[in-house]
GROMACS .gro file of N, CA and C in nm:
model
  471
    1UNK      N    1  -0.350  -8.742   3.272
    1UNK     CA    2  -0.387  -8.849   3.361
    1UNK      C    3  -0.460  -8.955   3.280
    2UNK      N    4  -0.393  -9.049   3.305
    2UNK     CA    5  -0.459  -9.183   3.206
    2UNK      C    6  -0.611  -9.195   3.256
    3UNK      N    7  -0.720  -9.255   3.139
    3UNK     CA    8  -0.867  -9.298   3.221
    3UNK      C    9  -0.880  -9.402   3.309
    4UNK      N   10  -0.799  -9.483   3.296
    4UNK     CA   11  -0.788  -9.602   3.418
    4UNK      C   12  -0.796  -9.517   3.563
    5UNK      N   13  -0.687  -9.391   3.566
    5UNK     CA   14  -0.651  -9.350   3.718
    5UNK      C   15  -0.785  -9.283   3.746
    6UNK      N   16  -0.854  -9.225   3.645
    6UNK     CA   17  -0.951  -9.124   3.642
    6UNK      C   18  -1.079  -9.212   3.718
    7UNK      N   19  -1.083  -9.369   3.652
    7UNK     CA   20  -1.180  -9.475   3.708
    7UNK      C   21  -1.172  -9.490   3.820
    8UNK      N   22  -1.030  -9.516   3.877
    8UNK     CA   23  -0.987  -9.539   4.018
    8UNK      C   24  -1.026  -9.433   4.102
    9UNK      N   25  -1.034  -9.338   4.064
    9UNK     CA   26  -1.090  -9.223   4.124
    9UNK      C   27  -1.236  -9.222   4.162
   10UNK      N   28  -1.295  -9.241   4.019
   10UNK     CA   29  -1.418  -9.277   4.050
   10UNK      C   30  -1.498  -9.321   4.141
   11UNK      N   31  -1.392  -9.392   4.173
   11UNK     CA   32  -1.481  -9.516   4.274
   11UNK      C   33  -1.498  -9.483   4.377
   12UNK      N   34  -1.345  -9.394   4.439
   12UNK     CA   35  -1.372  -9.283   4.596
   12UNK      C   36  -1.488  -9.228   4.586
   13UNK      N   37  -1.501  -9.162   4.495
   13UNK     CA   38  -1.626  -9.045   4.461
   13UNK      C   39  -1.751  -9.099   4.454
   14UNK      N   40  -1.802  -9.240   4.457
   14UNK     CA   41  -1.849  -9.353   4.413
   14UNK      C   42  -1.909  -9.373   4.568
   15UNK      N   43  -1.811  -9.415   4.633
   15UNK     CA   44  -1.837  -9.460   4.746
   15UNK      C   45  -1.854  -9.312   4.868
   16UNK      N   46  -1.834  -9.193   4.785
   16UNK     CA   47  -1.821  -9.124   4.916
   16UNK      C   48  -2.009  -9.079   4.867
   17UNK      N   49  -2.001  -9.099   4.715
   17UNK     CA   50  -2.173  -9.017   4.726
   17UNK      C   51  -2.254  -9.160   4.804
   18UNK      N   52  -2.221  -9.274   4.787
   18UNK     CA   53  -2.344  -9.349   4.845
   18UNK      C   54  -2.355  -9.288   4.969
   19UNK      N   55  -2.260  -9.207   5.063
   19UNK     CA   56  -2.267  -9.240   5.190
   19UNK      C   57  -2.365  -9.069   5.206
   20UNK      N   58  -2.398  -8.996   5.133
   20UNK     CA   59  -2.510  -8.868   5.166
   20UNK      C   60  -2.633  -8.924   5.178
   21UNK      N   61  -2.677  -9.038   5.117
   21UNK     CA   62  -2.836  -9.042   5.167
   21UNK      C   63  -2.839  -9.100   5.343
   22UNK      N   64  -2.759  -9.155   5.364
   22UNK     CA   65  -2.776  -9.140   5.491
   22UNK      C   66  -2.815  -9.058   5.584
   23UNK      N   67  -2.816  -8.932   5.559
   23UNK     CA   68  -2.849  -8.848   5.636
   23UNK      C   69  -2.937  -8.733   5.541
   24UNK      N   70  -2.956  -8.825   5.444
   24UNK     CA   71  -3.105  -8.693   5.339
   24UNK      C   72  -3.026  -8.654   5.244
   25UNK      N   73  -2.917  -8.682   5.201
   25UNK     CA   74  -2.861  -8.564   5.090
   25UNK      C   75  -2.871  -8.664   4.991
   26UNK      N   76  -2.872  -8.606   4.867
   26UNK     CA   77  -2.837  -8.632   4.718
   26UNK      C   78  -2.720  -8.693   4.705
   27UNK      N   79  -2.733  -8.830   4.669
   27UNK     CA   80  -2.596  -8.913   4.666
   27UNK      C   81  -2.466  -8.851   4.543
   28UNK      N   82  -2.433  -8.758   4.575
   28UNK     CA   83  -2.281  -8.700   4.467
   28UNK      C   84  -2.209  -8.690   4.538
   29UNK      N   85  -2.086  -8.746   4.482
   29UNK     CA   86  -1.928  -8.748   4.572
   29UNK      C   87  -1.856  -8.663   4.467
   30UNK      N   88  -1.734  -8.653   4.520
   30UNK     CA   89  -1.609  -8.567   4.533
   30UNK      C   90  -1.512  -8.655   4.534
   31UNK      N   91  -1.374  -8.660   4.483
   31UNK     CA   92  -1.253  -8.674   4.509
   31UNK      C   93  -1.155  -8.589   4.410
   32UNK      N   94  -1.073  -8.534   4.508
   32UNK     CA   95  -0.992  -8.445   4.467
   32UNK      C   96  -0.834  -8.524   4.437
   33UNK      N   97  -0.741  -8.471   4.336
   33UNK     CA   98  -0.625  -8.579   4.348
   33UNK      C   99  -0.518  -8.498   4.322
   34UNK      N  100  -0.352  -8.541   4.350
   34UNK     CA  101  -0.254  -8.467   4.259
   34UNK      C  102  -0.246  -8.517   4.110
   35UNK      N  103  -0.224  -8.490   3.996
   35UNK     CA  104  -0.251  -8.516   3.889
   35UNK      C  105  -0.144  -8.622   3.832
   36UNK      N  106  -0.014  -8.545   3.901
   36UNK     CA  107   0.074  -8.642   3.867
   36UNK      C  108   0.120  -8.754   3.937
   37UNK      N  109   0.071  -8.783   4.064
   37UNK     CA  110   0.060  -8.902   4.155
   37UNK      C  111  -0.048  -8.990   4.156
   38UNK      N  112  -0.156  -8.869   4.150
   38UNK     CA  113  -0.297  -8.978   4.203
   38UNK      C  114  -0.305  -8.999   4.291
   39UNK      N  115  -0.210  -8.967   4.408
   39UNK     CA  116  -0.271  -8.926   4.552
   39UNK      C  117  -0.371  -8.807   4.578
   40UNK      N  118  -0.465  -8.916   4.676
   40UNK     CA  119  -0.634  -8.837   4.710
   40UNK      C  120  -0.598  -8.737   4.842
   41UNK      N  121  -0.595  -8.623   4.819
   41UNK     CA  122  -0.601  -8.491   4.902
   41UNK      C  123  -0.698  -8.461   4.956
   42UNK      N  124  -0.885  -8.481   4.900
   42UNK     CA  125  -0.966  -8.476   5.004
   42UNK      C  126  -1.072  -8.554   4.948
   43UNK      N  127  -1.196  -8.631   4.938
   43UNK     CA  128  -1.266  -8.697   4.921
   43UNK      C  129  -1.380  -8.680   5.026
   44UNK      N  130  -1.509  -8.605   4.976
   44UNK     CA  131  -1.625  -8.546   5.022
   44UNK      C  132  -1.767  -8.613   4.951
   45UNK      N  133  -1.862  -8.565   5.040
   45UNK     CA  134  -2.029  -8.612   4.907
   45UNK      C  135  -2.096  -8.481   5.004
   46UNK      N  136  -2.215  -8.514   4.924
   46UNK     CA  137  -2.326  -8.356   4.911
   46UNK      C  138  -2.364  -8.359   5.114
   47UNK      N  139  -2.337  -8.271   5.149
   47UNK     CA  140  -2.374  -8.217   5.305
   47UNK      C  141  -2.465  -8.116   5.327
   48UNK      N  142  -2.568  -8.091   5.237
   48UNK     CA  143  -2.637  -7.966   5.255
   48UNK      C  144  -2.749  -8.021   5.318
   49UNK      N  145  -2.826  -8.078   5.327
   49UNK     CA  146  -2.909  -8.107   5.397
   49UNK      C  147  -2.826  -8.150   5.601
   50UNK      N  148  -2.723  -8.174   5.592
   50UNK     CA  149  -2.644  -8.260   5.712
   50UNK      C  150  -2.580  -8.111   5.788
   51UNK      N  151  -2.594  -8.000   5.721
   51UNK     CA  152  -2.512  -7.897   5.784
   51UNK      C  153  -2.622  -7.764   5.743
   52UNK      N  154  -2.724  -7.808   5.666
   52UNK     CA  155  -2.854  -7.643   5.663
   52UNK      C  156  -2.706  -7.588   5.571
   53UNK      N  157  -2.637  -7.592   5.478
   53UNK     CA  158  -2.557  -7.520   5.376
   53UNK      C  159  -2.591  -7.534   5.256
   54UNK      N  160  -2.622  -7.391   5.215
   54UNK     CA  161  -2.659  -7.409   5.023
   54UNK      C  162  -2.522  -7.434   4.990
   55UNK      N  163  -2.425  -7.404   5.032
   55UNK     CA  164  -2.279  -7.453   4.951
   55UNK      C  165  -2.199  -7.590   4.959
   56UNK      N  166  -2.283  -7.630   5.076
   56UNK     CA  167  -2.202  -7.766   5.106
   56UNK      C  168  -2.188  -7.935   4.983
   57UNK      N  169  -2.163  -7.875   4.864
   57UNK     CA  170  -2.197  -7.965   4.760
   57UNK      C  171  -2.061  -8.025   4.778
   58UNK      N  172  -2.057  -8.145   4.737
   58UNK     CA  173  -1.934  -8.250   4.754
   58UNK      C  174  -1.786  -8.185   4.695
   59UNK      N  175  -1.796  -8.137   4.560
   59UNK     CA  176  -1.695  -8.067   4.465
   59UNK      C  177  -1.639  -7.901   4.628
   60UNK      N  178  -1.698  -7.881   4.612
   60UNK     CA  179  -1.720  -7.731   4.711
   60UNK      C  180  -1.616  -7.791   4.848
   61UNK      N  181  -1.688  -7.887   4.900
   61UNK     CA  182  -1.600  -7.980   5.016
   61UNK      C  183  -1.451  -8.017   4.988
   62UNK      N  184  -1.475  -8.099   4.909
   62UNK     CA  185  -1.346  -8.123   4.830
   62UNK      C  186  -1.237  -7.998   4.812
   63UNK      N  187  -1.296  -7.955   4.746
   63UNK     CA  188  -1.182  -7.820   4.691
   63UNK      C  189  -1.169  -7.716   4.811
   64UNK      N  190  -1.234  -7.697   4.919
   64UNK     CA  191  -1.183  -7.681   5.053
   64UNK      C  192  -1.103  -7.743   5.132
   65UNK      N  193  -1.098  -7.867   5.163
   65UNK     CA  194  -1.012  -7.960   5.236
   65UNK      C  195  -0.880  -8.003   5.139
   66UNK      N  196  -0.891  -7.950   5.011
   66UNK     CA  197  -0.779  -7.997   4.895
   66UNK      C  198  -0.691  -7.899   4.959
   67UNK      N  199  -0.740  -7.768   4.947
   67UNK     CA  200  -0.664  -7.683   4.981
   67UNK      C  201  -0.558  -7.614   5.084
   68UNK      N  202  -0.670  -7.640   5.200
   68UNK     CA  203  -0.634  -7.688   5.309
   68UNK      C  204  -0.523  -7.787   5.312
   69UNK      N  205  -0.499  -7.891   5.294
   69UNK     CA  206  -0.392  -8.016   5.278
   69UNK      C  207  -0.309  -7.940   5.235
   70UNK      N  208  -0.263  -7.858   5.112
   70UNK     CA  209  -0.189  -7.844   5.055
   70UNK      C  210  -0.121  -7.727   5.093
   71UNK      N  211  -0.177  -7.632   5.142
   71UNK     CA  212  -0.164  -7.483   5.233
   71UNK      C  213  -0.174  -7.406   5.075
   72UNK      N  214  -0.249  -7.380   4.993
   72UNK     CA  215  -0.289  -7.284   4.892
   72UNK      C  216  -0.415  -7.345   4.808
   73UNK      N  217  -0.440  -7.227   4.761
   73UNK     CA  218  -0.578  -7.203   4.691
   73UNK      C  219  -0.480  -7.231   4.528
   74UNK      N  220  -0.416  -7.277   4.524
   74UNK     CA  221  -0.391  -7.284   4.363
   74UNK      C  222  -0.365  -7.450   4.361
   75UNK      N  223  -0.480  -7.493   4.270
   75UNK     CA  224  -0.525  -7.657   4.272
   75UNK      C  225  -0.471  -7.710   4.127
   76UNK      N  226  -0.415  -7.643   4.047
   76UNK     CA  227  -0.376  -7.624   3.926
   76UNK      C  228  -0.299  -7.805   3.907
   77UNK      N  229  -0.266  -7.817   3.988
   77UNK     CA  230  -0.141  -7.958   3.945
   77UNK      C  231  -0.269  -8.098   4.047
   78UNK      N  232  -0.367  -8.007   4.021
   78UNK     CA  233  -0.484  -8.156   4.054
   78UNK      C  234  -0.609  -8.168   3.941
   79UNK      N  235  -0.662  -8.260   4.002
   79UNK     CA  236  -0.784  -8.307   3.917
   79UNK      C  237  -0.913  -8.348   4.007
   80UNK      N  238  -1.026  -8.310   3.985
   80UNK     CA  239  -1.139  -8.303   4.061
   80UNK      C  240  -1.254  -8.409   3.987
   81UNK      N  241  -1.231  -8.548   4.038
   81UNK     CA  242  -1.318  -8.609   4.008
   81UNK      C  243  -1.468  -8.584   4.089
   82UNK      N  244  -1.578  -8.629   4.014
   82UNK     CA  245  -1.748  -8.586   4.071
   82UNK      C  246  -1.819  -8.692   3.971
   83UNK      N  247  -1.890  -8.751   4.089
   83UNK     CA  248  -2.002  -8.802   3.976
   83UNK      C  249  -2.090  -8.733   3.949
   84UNK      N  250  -2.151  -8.648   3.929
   84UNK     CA  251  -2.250  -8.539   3.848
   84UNK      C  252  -2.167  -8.432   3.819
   85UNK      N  253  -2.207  -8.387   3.686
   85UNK     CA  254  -2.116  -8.295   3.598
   85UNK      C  255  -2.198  -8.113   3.720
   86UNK      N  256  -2.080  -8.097   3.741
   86UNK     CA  257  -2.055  -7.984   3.829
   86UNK      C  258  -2.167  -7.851   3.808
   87UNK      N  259  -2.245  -7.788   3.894
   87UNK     CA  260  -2.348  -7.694   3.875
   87UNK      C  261  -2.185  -7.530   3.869
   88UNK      N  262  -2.313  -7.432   3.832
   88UNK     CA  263  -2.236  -7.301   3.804
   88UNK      C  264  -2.167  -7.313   3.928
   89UNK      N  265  -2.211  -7.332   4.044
   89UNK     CA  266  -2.148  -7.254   4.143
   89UNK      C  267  -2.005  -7.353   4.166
   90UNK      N  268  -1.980  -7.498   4.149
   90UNK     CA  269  -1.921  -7.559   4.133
   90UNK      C  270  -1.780  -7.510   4.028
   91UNK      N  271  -1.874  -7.548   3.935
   91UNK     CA  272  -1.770  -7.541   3.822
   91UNK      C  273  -1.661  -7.389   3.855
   92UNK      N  274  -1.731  -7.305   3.866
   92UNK     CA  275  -1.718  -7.146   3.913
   92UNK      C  276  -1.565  -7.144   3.990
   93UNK      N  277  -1.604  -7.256   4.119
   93UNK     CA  278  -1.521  -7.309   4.230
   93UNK      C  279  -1.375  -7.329   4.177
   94UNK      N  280  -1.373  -7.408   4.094
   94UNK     CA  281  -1.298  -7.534   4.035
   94UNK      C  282  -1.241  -7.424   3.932
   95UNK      N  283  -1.302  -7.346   3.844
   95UNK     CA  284  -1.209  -7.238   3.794
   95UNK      C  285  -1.140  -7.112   3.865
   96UNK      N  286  -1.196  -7.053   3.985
   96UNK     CA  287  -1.128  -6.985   4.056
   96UNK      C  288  -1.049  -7.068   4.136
   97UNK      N  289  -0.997  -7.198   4.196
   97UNK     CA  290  -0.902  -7.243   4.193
   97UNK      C  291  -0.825  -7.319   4.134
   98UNK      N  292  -0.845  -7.243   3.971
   98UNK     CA  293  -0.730  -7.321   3.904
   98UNK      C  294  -0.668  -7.452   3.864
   99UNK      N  295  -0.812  -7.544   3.910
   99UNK     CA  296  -0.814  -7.672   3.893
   99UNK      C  297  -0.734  -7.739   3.790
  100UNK      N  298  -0.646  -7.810   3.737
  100UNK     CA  299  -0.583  -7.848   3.625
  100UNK      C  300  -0.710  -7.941   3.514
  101UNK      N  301  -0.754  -7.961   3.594
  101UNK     CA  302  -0.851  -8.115   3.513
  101UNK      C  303  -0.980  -8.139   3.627
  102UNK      N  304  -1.087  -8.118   3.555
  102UNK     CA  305  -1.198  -8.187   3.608
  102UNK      C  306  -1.299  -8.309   3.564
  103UNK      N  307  -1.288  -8.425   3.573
  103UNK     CA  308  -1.368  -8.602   3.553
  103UNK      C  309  -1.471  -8.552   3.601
  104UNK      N  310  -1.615  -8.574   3.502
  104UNK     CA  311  -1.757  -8.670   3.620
  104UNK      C  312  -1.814  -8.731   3.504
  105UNK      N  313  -1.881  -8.840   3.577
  105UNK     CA  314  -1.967  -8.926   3.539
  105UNK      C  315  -2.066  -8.872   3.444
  106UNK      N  316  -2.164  -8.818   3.544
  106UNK     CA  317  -2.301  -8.836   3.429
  106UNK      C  318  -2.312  -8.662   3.437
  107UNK      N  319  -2.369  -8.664   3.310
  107UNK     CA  320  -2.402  -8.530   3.262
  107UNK      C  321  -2.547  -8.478   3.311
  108UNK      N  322  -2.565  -8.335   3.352
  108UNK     CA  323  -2.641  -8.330   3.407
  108UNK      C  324  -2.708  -8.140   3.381
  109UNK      N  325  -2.809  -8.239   3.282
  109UNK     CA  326  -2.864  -8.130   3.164
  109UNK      C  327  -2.966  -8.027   3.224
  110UNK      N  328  -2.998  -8.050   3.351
  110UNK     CA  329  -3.077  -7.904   3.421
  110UNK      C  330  -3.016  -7.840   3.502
  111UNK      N  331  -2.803  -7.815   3.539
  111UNK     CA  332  -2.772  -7.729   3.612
  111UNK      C  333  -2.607  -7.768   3.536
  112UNK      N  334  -2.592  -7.836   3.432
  112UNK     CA  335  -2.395  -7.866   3.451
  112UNK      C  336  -2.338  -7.726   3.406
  113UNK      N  337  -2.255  -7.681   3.428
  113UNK     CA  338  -2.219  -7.603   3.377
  113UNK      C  339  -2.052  -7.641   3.315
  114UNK      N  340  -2.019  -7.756   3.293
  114UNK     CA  341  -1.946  -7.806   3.229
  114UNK      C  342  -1.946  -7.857   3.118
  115UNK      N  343  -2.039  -7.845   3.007
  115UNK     CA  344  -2.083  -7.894   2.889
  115UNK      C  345  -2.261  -7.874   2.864
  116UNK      N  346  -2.285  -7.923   2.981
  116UNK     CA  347  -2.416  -7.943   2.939
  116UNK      C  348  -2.508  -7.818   2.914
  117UNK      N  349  -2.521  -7.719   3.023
  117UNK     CA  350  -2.622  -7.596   2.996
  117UNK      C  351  -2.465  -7.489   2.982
  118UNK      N  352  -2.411  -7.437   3.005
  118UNK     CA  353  -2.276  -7.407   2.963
  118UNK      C  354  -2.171  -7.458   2.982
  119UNK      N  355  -2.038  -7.380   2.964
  119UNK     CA  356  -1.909  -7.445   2.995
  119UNK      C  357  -1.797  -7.360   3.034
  120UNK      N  358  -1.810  -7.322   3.196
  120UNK     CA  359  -1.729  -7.242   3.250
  120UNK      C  360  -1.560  -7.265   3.239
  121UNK      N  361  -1.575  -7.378   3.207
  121UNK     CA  362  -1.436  -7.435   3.196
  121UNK      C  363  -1.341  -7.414   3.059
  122UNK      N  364  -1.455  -7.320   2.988
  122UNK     CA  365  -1.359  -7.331   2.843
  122UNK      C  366  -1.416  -7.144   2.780
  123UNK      N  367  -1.419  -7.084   2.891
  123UNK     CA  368  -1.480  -6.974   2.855
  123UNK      C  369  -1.351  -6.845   2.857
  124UNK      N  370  -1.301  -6.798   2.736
  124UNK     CA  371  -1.178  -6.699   2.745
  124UNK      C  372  -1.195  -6.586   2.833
  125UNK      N  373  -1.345  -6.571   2.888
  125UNK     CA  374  -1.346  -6.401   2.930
  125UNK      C  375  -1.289  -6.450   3.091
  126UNK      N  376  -1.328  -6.600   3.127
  126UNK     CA  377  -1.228  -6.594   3.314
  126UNK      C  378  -1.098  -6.589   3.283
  127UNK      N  379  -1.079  -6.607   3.401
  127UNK     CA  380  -0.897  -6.606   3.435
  127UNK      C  381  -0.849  -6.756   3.431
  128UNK      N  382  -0.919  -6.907   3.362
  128UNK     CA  383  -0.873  -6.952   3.384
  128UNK      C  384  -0.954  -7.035   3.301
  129UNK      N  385  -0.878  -7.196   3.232
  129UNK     CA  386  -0.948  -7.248   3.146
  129UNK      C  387  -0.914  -7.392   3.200
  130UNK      N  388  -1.009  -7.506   3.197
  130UNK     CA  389  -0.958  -7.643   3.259
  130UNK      C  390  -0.997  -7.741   3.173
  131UNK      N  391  -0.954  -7.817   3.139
  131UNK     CA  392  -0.969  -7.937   3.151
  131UNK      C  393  -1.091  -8.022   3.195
  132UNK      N  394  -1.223  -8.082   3.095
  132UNK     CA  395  -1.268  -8.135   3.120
  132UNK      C  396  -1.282  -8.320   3.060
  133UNK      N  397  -1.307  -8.386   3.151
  133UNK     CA  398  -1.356  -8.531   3.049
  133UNK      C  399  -1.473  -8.563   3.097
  134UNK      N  400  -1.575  -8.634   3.052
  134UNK     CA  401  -1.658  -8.659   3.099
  134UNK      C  402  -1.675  -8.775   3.044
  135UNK      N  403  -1.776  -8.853   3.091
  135UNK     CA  404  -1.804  -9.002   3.082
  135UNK      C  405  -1.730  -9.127   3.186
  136UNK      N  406  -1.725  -9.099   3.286
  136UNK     CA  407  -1.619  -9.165   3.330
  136UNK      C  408  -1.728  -9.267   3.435
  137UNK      N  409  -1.729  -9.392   3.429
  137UNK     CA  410  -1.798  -9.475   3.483
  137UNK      C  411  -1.963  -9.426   3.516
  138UNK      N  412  -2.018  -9.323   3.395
  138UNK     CA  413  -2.180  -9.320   3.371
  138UNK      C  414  -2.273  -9.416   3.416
  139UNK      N  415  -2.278  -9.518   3.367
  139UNK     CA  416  -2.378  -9.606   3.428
  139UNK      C  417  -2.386  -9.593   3.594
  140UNK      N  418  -2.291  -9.623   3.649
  140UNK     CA  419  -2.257  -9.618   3.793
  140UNK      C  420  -2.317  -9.529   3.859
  141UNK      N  421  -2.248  -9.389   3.811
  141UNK     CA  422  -2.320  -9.256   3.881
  141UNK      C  423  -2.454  -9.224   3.828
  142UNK      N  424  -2.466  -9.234   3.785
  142UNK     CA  425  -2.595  -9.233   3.695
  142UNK      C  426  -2.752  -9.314   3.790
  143UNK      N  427  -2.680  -9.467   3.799
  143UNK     CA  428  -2.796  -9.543   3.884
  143UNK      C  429  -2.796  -9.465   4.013
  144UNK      N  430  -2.695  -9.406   4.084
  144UNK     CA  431  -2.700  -9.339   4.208
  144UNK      C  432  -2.814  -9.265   4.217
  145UNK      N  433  -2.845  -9.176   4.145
  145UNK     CA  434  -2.910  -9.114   4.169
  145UNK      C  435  -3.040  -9.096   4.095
  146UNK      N  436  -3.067  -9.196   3.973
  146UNK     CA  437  -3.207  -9.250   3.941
  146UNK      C  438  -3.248  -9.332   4.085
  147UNK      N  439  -3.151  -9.465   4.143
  147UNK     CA  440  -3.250  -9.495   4.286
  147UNK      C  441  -3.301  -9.409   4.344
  148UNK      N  442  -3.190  -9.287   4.409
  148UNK     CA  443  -3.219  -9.218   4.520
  148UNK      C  444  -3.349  -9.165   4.495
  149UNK      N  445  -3.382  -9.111   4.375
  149UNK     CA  446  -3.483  -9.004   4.362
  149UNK      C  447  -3.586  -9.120   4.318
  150UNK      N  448  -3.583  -9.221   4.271
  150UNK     CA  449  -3.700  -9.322   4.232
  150UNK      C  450  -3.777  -9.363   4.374
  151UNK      N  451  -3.636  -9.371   4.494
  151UNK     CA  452  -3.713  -9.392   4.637
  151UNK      C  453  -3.804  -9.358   4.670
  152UNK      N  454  -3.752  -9.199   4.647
  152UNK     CA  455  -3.797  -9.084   4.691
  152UNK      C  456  -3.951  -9.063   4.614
  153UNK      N  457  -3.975  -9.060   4.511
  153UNK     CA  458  -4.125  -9.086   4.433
  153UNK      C  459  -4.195  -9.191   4.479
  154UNK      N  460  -4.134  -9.304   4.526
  154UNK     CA  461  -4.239  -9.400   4.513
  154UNK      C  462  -4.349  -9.383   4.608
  155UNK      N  463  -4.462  -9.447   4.548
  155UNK     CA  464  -4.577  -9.436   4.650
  155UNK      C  465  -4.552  -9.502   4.733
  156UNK      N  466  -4.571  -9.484   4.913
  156UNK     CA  467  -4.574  -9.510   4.966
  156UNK      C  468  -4.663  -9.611   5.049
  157UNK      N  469  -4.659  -9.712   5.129
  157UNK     CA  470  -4.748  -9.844   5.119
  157UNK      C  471  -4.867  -9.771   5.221
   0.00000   0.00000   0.00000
């Protein structure tokens, strides 16, 4: 998948995390795609605070409703764009279904498990090895969630 389509992607994922602080969550989106079309199969952001779910993380959403669409758990001929580089339980996700390729933005050095604190995605002992890129419109995802949490610190008047 060229990085242009990967950008275009972005931007779903972009626009779906702005829309979690609305209701308290951590602005990270989701978009899920076919690899060889680039048609979007499901496009999610973080719901755990909006539904009381420790699992309801955008990637997690996504790769449920991907599946769903498609009638199987084998995601292999898609690609899972995220703006924050995917936690264990994520990444975990995304290798038990066989994800072909996983994009995110910003790296995220106290839970990724895609490069940053490990790399589930390139590990011989699972059943399954993917595809990662990372860097994909950083600045972008990145400010998401320095505002959110800068809000969130500031002293209050």
């Amino acid at each position: 998948m060229e990085r242009s389509q990967l950008e275009l992607l972005m931007g779903i994922a972009l626009d779906e995390a702005s829309a979690a602080p609305q209701h308290g969550d951590v602005p990270i989106g989701a978009a899920l795609a076919r690899i060889d079309t680039g048609a979007v199969l499901a496009r999610r952001h973080n719901e755990r605070e909006r539904s009381n779910d420790p699992t309801a993380h955008a990637e997690m959403l996504a790769l449920r409703d991907a599946a769903a669409a498609l009638g199987t758990w084998r995601l292999d001929a898609c690609v899972l764009v995220v703006t924050l580089e995917p936690c264990p339980m994520c990444a975990g996700a995304a290798v038990a279904g066989r994800v072909g390729l996983v994009a995110f933005g910003a790296a995220d050095p106290k839970a990724g498990a895609l490069g940053s604190l490990y790399h589930l995605g390139a590990d011989p002992r699972l059943n399954h090895e993917l595809r990662v890129v990372d860097g994909i419109r950083t600045d972008e995802c990145s400010a998401l969630l320095t505002d959110f949490f800068g809000a969130r610190r500031a002293p209050r008047p």
